[in-house]
Tab-separated table of C-alpha atoms in Angstrom:
chain	number	residue	atom	x	y	z
A	225	MET	CA	81.776	-32.744	-77.424
A	226	ASP	CA	77.881	-32.830	-75.643
A	227	MET	CA	75.967	-30.354	-76.650
A	228	TRP	CA	75.009	-29.152	-72.896
A	229	MET	CA	78.798	-28.289	-72.911
A	230	MET	CA	78.753	-25.646	-75.874
A	231	PRO	CA	76.661	-22.696	-73.560
A	232	PRO	CA	79.248	-22.369	-70.649
A	233	LEU	CA	81.781	-22.987	-73.006
A	234	LEU	CA	80.899	-19.975	-75.622
A	235	LEU	CA	80.048	-18.000	-72.760
A	236	LEU	CA	83.727	-18.338	-71.282
A	237	LEU	CA	84.974	-17.578	-74.731
A	238	LEU	CA	82.785	-14.289	-75.523
A	239	PHE	CA	83.710	-13.344	-71.591
A	240	PRO	CA	87.449	-11.727	-72.292
A	241	LEU	CA	85.985	-10.296	-75.579
A	242	LEU	CA	82.764	-8.814	-73.852
A	243	MET	CA	84.910	-7.095	-70.712
A	244	TRP	CA	87.460	-5.581	-73.605
A	245	THR	CA	84.987	-4.207	-76.250
A	246	SER	CA	81.969	-3.541	-74.193
A	247	SER	CA	81.745	-0.876	-71.408
A	248	THR	CA	78.204	-1.582	-70.643
A	249	PHE	CA	78.933	-5.646	-70.027
A	250	VAL	CA	81.754	-4.460	-67.934
A	251	PHE	CA	78.791	-2.007	-66.115
A	252	TYR	CA	76.575	-4.743	-65.016
A	253	PHE	CA	78.907	-7.512	-64.718
A	254	LYS	CA	80.978	-5.362	-62.240
A	255	ASN	CA	77.631	-4.634	-60.347
A	256	PHE	CA	76.544	-7.950	-59.869
A	257	PHE	CA	79.936	-8.958	-58.857
A	258	TYR	CA	80.237	-6.032	-56.400
A	259	VAL	CA	76.758	-7.405	-54.780
A	260	ALA	CA	77.225	-11.233	-54.753
A	261	TRP	CA	80.800	-10.779	-53.231
A	262	MET	CA	79.738	-8.523	-50.528
A	263	MET	CA	76.516	-10.936	-49.960
A	264	PHE	CA	79.313	-14.178	-49.845
A	265	LEU	CA	81.311	-11.946	-47.236
A	266	ALA	CA	78.691	-11.638	-45.228
A	267	LEU	CA	77.776	-14.680	-45.519
A	268	LEU	CA	81.386	-16.011	-44.133
A	269	GLY	CA	80.933	-12.599	-41.591
A	270	ILE	CA	78.008	-14.066	-39.909
A	271	PRO	CA	79.394	-17.023	-38.101
A	272	ILE	CA	82.337	-15.151	-36.946
A	273	CYS	CA	80.046	-12.402	-35.606
A	274	LEU	CA	78.288	-14.864	-33.547
A	275	LEU	CA	81.339	-16.256	-32.459
A	276	LYS	CA	83.183	-12.933	-31.438
A	277	SER	CA	80.265	-11.530	-29.904
A	278	GLY	CA	77.209	-13.600	-29.355
A	279	GLY	CA	74.582	-11.127	-30.737
A	280	ARG	CA	74.301	-7.906	-32.114
A	281	ASP	CA	77.744	-5.595	-31.069
A	282	VAL	CA	79.166	-2.555	-32.823
A	283	GLU	CA	82.484	-4.392	-32.456
A	284	ASN	CA	81.423	-6.563	-35.378
A	285	MET	CA	81.943	-3.597	-37.516
A	286	ARG	CA	85.319	-5.015	-37.170
A	287	VAL	CA	84.534	-7.867	-39.023
A	288	ILE	CA	83.253	-6.320	-41.633
A	289	ARG	CA	86.030	-3.536	-42.060
A	290	ALA	CA	88.790	-6.576	-42.467
A	291	MET	CA	86.494	-8.450	-44.820
A	292	VAL	CA	85.573	-5.712	-46.974
A	293	ARG	CA	89.154	-4.044	-47.353
A	294	HIS	CA	90.192	-5.946	-50.493
A	295	VAL	CA	86.902	-5.324	-52.418
A	296	LYS	CA	88.446	-2.227	-53.826
A	297	TYR	CA	91.433	-4.301	-55.387
A	298	LEU	CA	88.833	-6.362	-57.023
A	299	LEU	CA	86.841	-3.391	-58.638
A	300	GLY	CA	90.187	-1.663	-60.405
A	301	LEU	CA	89.516	1.171	-57.500
A	302	ARG	CA	92.088	3.231	-55.350
A	303	ILE	CA	91.334	5.085	-52.163
A	304	GLU	CA	93.508	8.067	-51.023
A	305	VAL	CA	93.264	9.781	-47.794
A	306	SER	CA	93.909	13.085	-46.336
A	307	GLY	CA	93.122	14.017	-43.103
A	308	TRP	CA	93.890	10.962	-40.760
A	309	GLU	CA	94.471	13.525	-37.957
A	310	HIS	CA	90.827	14.339	-37.790
A	311	LEU	CA	89.758	11.316	-37.031
A	312	GLN	CA	91.752	10.584	-33.900
A	313	THR	CA	88.854	12.926	-31.843
A	314	GLU	CA	88.260	11.349	-28.473
A	315	GLY	CA	84.734	9.981	-27.192
A	316	PRO	CA	81.617	9.856	-29.044
A	317	TYR	CA	81.126	12.173	-32.238
A	318	VAL	CA	79.016	11.786	-35.112
A	319	ILE	CA	80.312	11.590	-38.933
A	320	ILE	CA	78.706	12.963	-41.622
A	321	SER	CA	79.840	12.467	-44.977
A	322	ASN	CA	78.276	12.592	-48.587
A	323	HIS	CA	76.341	9.756	-50.531
A	324	GLN	CA	76.935	8.865	-54.168
A	325	SER	CA	76.504	4.859	-54.215
A	326	SER	CA	77.021	1.990	-52.321
A	327	LEU	CA	80.608	2.084	-53.317
A	328	ASP	CA	80.346	4.447	-50.782
A	329	VAL	CA	81.146	1.514	-48.500
A	330	LEU	CA	84.412	0.878	-49.694
A	331	GLY	CA	85.618	4.491	-48.510
A	332	MET	CA	83.728	4.029	-45.372
A	333	MET	CA	85.560	0.770	-44.522
A	334	GLU	CA	89.210	2.405	-44.893
A	335	ILE	CA	88.790	4.889	-42.313
A	336	LEU	CA	86.253	3.541	-39.906
A	337	PRO	CA	86.967	4.311	-36.295
A	338	ASP	CA	86.965	1.793	-33.631
A	339	ARG	CA	83.153	1.779	-32.150
A	340	CYS	CA	81.893	3.295	-35.146
A	341	THR	CA	78.560	2.423	-36.507
A	342	THR	CA	76.096	3.869	-39.116
A	343	ILE	CA	72.222	5.131	-39.678
A	344	ALA	CA	70.920	3.767	-42.199
A	345	LYS	CA	67.724	2.849	-44.213
A	346	LYS	CA	65.101	0.088	-42.622
A	347	GLU	CA	64.948	-1.813	-46.092
A	348	LEU	CA	68.709	-2.921	-45.885
A	349	VAL	CA	67.986	-4.934	-42.998
A	350	TYR	CA	66.128	-6.835	-45.696
A	351	ALA	CA	68.924	-7.393	-47.729
A	352	GLY	CA	70.142	-11.047	-47.253
A	353	THR	CA	73.202	-11.920	-45.530
A	354	VAL	CA	74.321	-8.241	-45.505
A	355	GLY	CA	71.189	-6.862	-44.334
A	356	LEU	CA	71.733	-9.544	-41.250
A	357	ILE	CA	75.604	-9.304	-41.008
A	358	CYS	CA	74.348	-4.975	-40.782
A	359	TRP	CA	72.246	-5.843	-38.042
A	360	LEU	CA	74.860	-8.093	-36.016
A	361	SER	CA	77.351	-4.894	-36.649
A	362	GLY	CA	74.908	-2.444	-34.317
A	363	ILE	CA	73.678	-0.296	-37.489
A	364	VAL	CA	70.802	2.116	-36.469
A	365	PHE	CA	68.016	1.581	-39.161
A	366	ILE	CA	65.201	4.346	-39.535
A	367	ASN	CA	62.059	4.707	-41.352
A	368	ARG	CA	62.608	7.535	-43.616
A	369	LYS	CA	59.004	7.523	-44.654
A	370	LYS	CA	57.516	8.095	-41.231
A	371	THR	CA	59.375	11.589	-39.690
A	372	SER	CA	57.942	10.528	-36.461
A	373	ASP	CA	59.905	7.025	-36.286
A	374	ALA	CA	63.188	8.848	-37.531
A	375	LYS	CA	63.125	11.624	-34.573
A	376	SER	CA	62.510	8.823	-31.843
A	377	VAL	CA	65.592	6.267	-33.408
A	378	MET	CA	67.710	9.586	-33.225
A	379	ALA	CA	66.737	10.469	-30.127
A	380	ASP	CA	67.215	7.041	-29.034
A	381	ALA	CA	70.443	7.026	-31.021
A	382	ALA	CA	71.970	10.173	-29.378
A	383	LYS	CA	71.441	8.278	-25.885
A	384	THR	CA	73.150	5.312	-27.091
A	385	MET	CA	76.196	6.893	-28.648
A	386	LEU	CA	76.636	8.747	-24.818
A	387	ASP	CA	76.215	5.622	-22.647
A	388	GLU	CA	78.231	3.429	-25.035
A	389	GLN	CA	80.448	5.944	-26.181
A	390	LEU	CA	79.769	5.141	-29.977
A	391	ILE	CA	80.918	7.289	-33.328
A	392	LEU	CA	78.021	7.131	-35.509
A	393	TRP	CA	78.059	7.838	-39.559
A	394	VAL	CA	74.956	9.470	-40.759
A	395	PHE	CA	74.523	10.448	-44.615
A	396	PRO	CA	72.919	14.280	-44.196
A	397	GLU	CA	71.669	13.862	-47.584
A	398	GLY	CA	69.569	11.385	-46.870
A	399	THR	CA	69.408	9.385	-50.586
A	400	ARG	CA	72.183	8.395	-52.851
A	401	ASN	CA	73.261	11.281	-55.374
A	402	GLN	CA	75.233	11.704	-58.479
A	403	ASN	CA	74.632	14.818	-60.039
A	404	GLY	CA	78.066	16.292	-59.681
A	405	ASP	CA	77.477	18.417	-56.484
A	406	LEU	CA	76.009	17.778	-53.170
A	407	LEU	CA	72.401	17.654	-52.212
A	408	PRO	CA	70.755	20.243	-49.214
A	409	PHE	CA	71.028	18.316	-46.061
A	410	LYS	CA	68.620	17.008	-43.993
A	411	LYS	CA	68.803	18.301	-40.415
A	412	GLY	CA	68.593	14.677	-38.558
A	413	ALA	CA	72.412	14.355	-37.868
A	414	PHE	CA	72.771	17.898	-36.786
A	415	HIS	CA	69.809	17.161	-34.011
A	416	LEU	CA	71.353	14.363	-33.103
A	417	ALA	CA	74.900	16.077	-32.733
A	418	VAL	CA	73.651	19.196	-30.922
A	419	GLN	CA	71.403	16.670	-28.485
A	420	ALA	CA	74.465	14.911	-27.659
A	421	GLN	CA	76.753	17.733	-27.531
A	422	VAL	CA	79.463	15.944	-29.441
A	423	PRO	CA	81.480	17.290	-32.420
A	424	ILE	CA	80.481	16.491	-35.973
A	425	VAL	CA	83.538	15.510	-38.289
A	426	PRO	CA	82.752	15.697	-41.938
A	427	VAL	CA	84.270	13.405	-44.042
A	428	VAL	CA	83.707	14.151	-47.821
A	429	PHE	CA	84.075	11.564	-51.117
A	430	SER	CA	85.238	13.191	-54.530
A	431	SER	CA	82.974	12.795	-57.032
A	432	TYR	CA	83.066	9.275	-58.871
A	433	SER	CA	81.918	10.170	-62.248
A	434	SER	CA	85.447	10.083	-63.552
A	435	PHE	CA	84.648	6.480	-63.579
A	436	TYR	CA	81.527	5.319	-62.223
A	437	LEU	CA	78.114	6.669	-64.262
A	438	ARG	CA	75.145	4.831	-63.821
A	439	LYS	CA	73.286	6.152	-66.903
A	440	GLU	CA	75.600	6.046	-69.210
A	441	LYS	CA	76.635	2.360	-68.073
A	442	GLN	CA	79.912	2.888	-67.171
A	443	PHE	CA	82.175	1.613	-64.758
A	444	LYS	CA	85.999	2.030	-65.080
A	445	SER	CA	89.160	1.635	-62.908
A	446	GLY	CA	89.824	4.893	-60.935
A	447	THR	CA	90.403	6.603	-57.577
A	448	ILE	CA	88.388	7.690	-55.024
A	449	ARG	CA	89.501	11.048	-52.896
A	450	LEU	CA	88.540	10.790	-49.036
A	451	LYS	CA	89.266	14.201	-47.370
A	452	ILE	CA	88.286	14.029	-43.666
A	453	LEU	CA	87.580	17.644	-42.279
A	454	PRO	CA	88.376	18.868	-38.814
A	455	LYS	CA	85.841	18.573	-36.056
A	456	ILE	CA	82.949	20.930	-35.856
A	457	GLU	CA	82.227	21.477	-31.856
A	458	THR	CA	78.722	21.544	-30.646
A	459	LYS	CA	78.932	22.520	-27.041
A	460	GLY	CA	76.316	25.141	-26.108
A	461	MET	CA	74.416	24.619	-29.176
A	462	THR	CA	70.485	24.271	-29.098
A	463	SER	CA	67.941	23.197	-31.583
A	464	GLU	CA	67.731	26.883	-32.980
A	465	ASP	CA	71.281	26.610	-33.678
A	466	VAL	CA	70.861	23.029	-35.994
A	467	SER	CA	69.851	25.075	-39.473
A	468	SER	CA	73.453	27.308	-39.236
A	469	LEU	CA	75.309	23.986	-38.246
A	470	SER	CA	74.215	22.077	-41.211
A	471	ASP	CA	74.573	24.757	-43.476
A	472	GLN	CA	78.023	25.516	-42.386
A	473	SER	CA	79.052	21.708	-42.830
A	474	HIS	CA	77.204	21.620	-46.207
A	475	ASN	CA	79.258	25.082	-47.430
A	476	LEU	CA	82.828	22.988	-45.827
A	477	MET	CA	82.094	19.704	-47.167
A	478	ARG	CA	80.531	21.193	-50.951
A	479	THR	CA	83.711	23.808	-51.023
A	480	ALA	CA	86.430	20.346	-50.094
A	481	PHE	CA	84.017	17.998	-52.717
A	482	LEU	CA	84.289	20.367	-55.539
A	483	GLU	CA	88.166	20.791	-54.609
A	484	ILE	CA	89.024	17.257	-54.606
A	485	SER	CA	86.654	16.037	-57.608
A	486	GLY	CA	87.994	18.866	-59.782
A	487	SER	CA	91.299	17.127	-59.831
A	488	ILE	CA	90.479	14.173	-60.577
A	489	THR	CA	87.874	14.948	-62.973
A	490	GLN	CA	89.555	17.753	-64.983
A	491	SER	CA	90.983	15.885	-67.614
A	492	ASN	CA	87.005	14.358	-68.448
A	493	GLY	CA	84.791	17.686	-68.598
A	494	PRO	CA	84.198	20.024	-65.820
A	495	LEU	CA	81.773	18.723	-62.858
A	496	LYS	CA	78.225	20.125	-63.024
A	497	HIS	CA	77.439	22.521	-60.488
């Protein structure tokens, strides 16, 4: 046997052993596979989006939704959804949800309504094929470091949402969070909803701590539970109501988060509050 064939063969033999015995290896492999597979799917989806819509169009989110839904099975994840009836709200509205990791994309694509796009950090547009397909799908990019730019983008987003009858998905925590609770909400999503006078539909992801722990380098099989809460009306509200609207949404979502997370994580110990 040629010497150059030995390292690949050895790696091939070691792979199942490492997958069986090393949780750290599984963590890094699953994360690498997830990123690589999503970039590959984006590479396949880009020409489909261009042929389907001719360029940047929210309708291209249908392509992403169709291509991504199988990925949960490859990672050993199941997604359970309750409250489907609350997504049947007609007309434009704002969806808000908690944000834990890039795995949120899987739950998002599981329930994504038609003509729905999201607001994301500007850095995502530079993420290779994933960034390009996100741009083609009408994702609204904001510069979180410049408050004036973010407010301007939100104002434009409110107008676009009404003009094109869009649904906008926003993560009001503003950053990924795996501390076992919800972070305080930033006000942008609520200014957006009040300015456009459209309802807010809260969507809650259960804690990933029963299967995904970044610090401990664990990525096991598990279940993600999504709970879609009843819409919160904003008609008649003004900018003075934004803080109370944010607090109301946070309280409702936190209660739901602890409820659906506790049923999953109780066998692994209590959540950190």
